[in-house]
Amino acid sequence: MNARSLPDPPAVVGMPVADVDTPALLVDLDALERNLDALARSLAGAPVRVRPHAKSHKCPEIARRQIARGAVGVCCQKVSEAETLVHHGIGDVFIVNEIVGASKLDRLARLAGEARLGVTVDDEHNIDAVSRAMVAAGTTVDVLVEIDVGLRRCGVEPGPDAVRLARRVADAPNLRFVGLQAYHGRAQHVRRYEDRQASARAAADLTRRTLDLLADAGLQAPVVTGGGTGTYLFDAASGVYNELQPGSYVFMDVDYGLNLDRDDEPVSFFEQSLFVLTTVMSRAMPDRAVVDAGLKSHSVDSGMPRVHGVAGARFTRASDEHGVIELDDPGALSLGEKITLVPGHCDPTVNMHDWLVCVRDNQVEDLWPIAARGASR
Ligand SMILES: Cc1ncc(COP(=O)(O)O)c(C=O)c1O
């Protein structure tokens, strides 16, 4: 794969945060490290492996830190993400997504010769195509059959359909049937704790029944994977999942901040570590500040960003290069002032930036390339 040449970073190591050019994506290293530690600590002794989802950060530096804290590898969604991760030294990558099309399967098959690689299937023709690609490349890949446990995205119905596909994988040359992908994305953002727990339990029940049928058919499923930041503790306690794929926990975002804990308080187990640094570029109106971070700097698909640490300031509108902040106090925020935004949705926000500007004690400590930024094929 060709190395992507990155534009210059918006900062240099050692500079104060106030001097970082904007818009820039900042990560608070203390908060990031506490999040990484908190996940590892919360699962200590649990009968599960952690395989964090790298789609959230797309950054080999973070993948390495996750593995250093006990993760068995990472997962991702795209062949190009997997290529980037493997070529940056990550040796165990599951693509927990369906890969369709000859050129992608050809790349997948070649990559399977360089690392332990997994892929997800939900169709018998696709199984045959993956197998043919592997045979042609002389490689072998781990295969998970995806079941739809409530997300209504990819995946066959839990039950006999999954067993039929698992049998086909097990019989196909150069494929290793390793188990089930059972990710319930909708459950992650169910706001109330008990409701989220119930959604996760329903997914685990469907998965358990499918595992029973696989066992009846004589098919071993050593990997049962799913779960995200919202449900991973429920999934770990289910007795069904043995691998977990949380992604957003490293950064968090406004949307995840709306989830409630057992006491009906906003979740606080993981901290906000990701911010967009932006400059006030217009103060022409008393009740409005305009900043230089719009739709090309942060994603609003899950809602607007939150203005961090400025009372009475609400980010209400974004256009391509502008963000509009309404102010209660006409004296707040001056032209040229730099402020931080908490992104509405961390994953797509990260994908808009080439560099993570790593900050500690108000200084730039490091610059990490978001190496798989834009890796969407
Ligand atoms: C298949 C899959 N697994 C895991 C995750 C991680 O979820 P989260 O970022 O909510 O932890 C995602 C996120 O979209 C996903 O699509």
mmCIF file with all atom_site columns, C-alpha atoms in Angstrom, residues 6 18 25 32 34 79 92 130 137 149 155 160 171 220-221 227 232 273-274 284 289 294 314:
data_model
loop_
_atom_site.group_PDB
_atom_site.id
_atom_site.type_symbol
_atom_site.label_atom_id
_atom_site.label_alt_id
_atom_site.label_comp_id
_atom_site.label_asym_id
_atom_site.label_entity_id
_atom_site.label_seq_id
_atom_site.pdbx_PDB_ins_code
_atom_site.Cartn_x
_atom_site.Cartn_y
_atom_site.Cartn_z
_atom_site.occupancy
_atom_site.B_iso_or_equiv
_atom_site.pdbx_formal_charge
_atom_site.auth_seq_id
_atom_site.auth_comp_id
_atom_site.auth_asym_id
_atom_site.auth_atom_id
_atom_site.pdbx_PDB_model_num
ATOM 1  C CA . LEU A 1 6   ? 0.070   13.965  5.412  1.00 0.00 ? 6   LEU A CA 1
ATOM 2  C CA . ALA A 1 18  ? -3.097  28.486  22.771 1.00 0.00 ? 18  ALA A CA 1
ATOM 3  C CA . LEU A 1 25  ? -8.286  17.817  16.915 1.00 0.00 ? 25  LEU A CA 1
ATOM 4  C CA . LEU A 1 32  ? -7.216  9.187   27.273 1.00 0.00 ? 32  LEU A CA 1
ATOM 5  C CA . ARG A 1 34  ? -7.455  7.081   32.294 1.00 0.00 ? 34  ARG A CA 1
ATOM 6  C CA . VAL A 1 79  ? -9.879  -3.564  4.337  1.00 0.00 ? 79  VAL A CA 1
ATOM 7  C CA . ASP A 1 92  ? -4.133  -9.293  14.951 1.00 0.00 ? 92  ASP A CA 1
ATOM 8  C CA . VAL A 1 130 ? -13.853 -15.056 0.165  1.00 0.00 ? 130 VAL A CA 1
ATOM 9  C CA . ALA A 1 137 ? -3.570  -15.991 -2.665 1.00 0.00 ? 137 ALA A CA 1
ATOM 10 C CA . VAL A 1 149 ? -29.318 -9.228  17.207 1.00 0.00 ? 149 VAL A CA 1
ATOM 11 C CA . GLY A 1 155 ? -26.291 -10.192 9.629  1.00 0.00 ? 155 GLY A CA 1
ATOM 12 C CA . PRO A 1 160 ? -30.730 -21.983 11.675 1.00 0.00 ? 160 PRO A CA 1
ATOM 13 C CA . ASP A 1 171 ? -16.460 -26.701 4.627  1.00 0.00 ? 171 ASP A CA 1
ATOM 14 C CA . GLN A 1 220 ? -17.345 -25.064 17.634 1.00 0.00 ? 220 GLN A CA 1
ATOM 15 C CA . ALA A 1 221 ? -17.583 -21.277 17.992 1.00 0.00 ? 221 ALA A CA 1
ATOM 16 C CA . GLY A 1 227 ? -20.534 -5.084  22.459 1.00 0.00 ? 227 GLY A CA 1
ATOM 17 C CA . TYR A 1 232 ? -19.733 -3.902  27.215 1.00 0.00 ? 232 TYR A CA 1
ATOM 18 C CA . SER A 1 273 ? -10.728 13.209  26.041 1.00 0.00 ? 273 SER A CA 1
ATOM 19 C CA . LEU A 1 274 ? -11.392 14.450  22.485 1.00 0.00 ? 274 LEU A CA 1
ATOM 20 C CA . ALA A 1 284 ? -19.918 41.117  14.572 1.00 0.00 ? 284 ALA A CA 1
ATOM 21 C CA . ALA A 1 289 ? -19.820 34.246  17.981 1.00 0.00 ? 289 ALA A CA 1
ATOM 22 C CA . GLY A 1 294 ? -17.935 23.759  10.850 1.00 0.00 ? 294 GLY A CA 1
ATOM 23 C CA . ARG A 1 314 ? -24.562 27.124  22.770 1.00 0.00 ? 314 ARG A CA 1
#
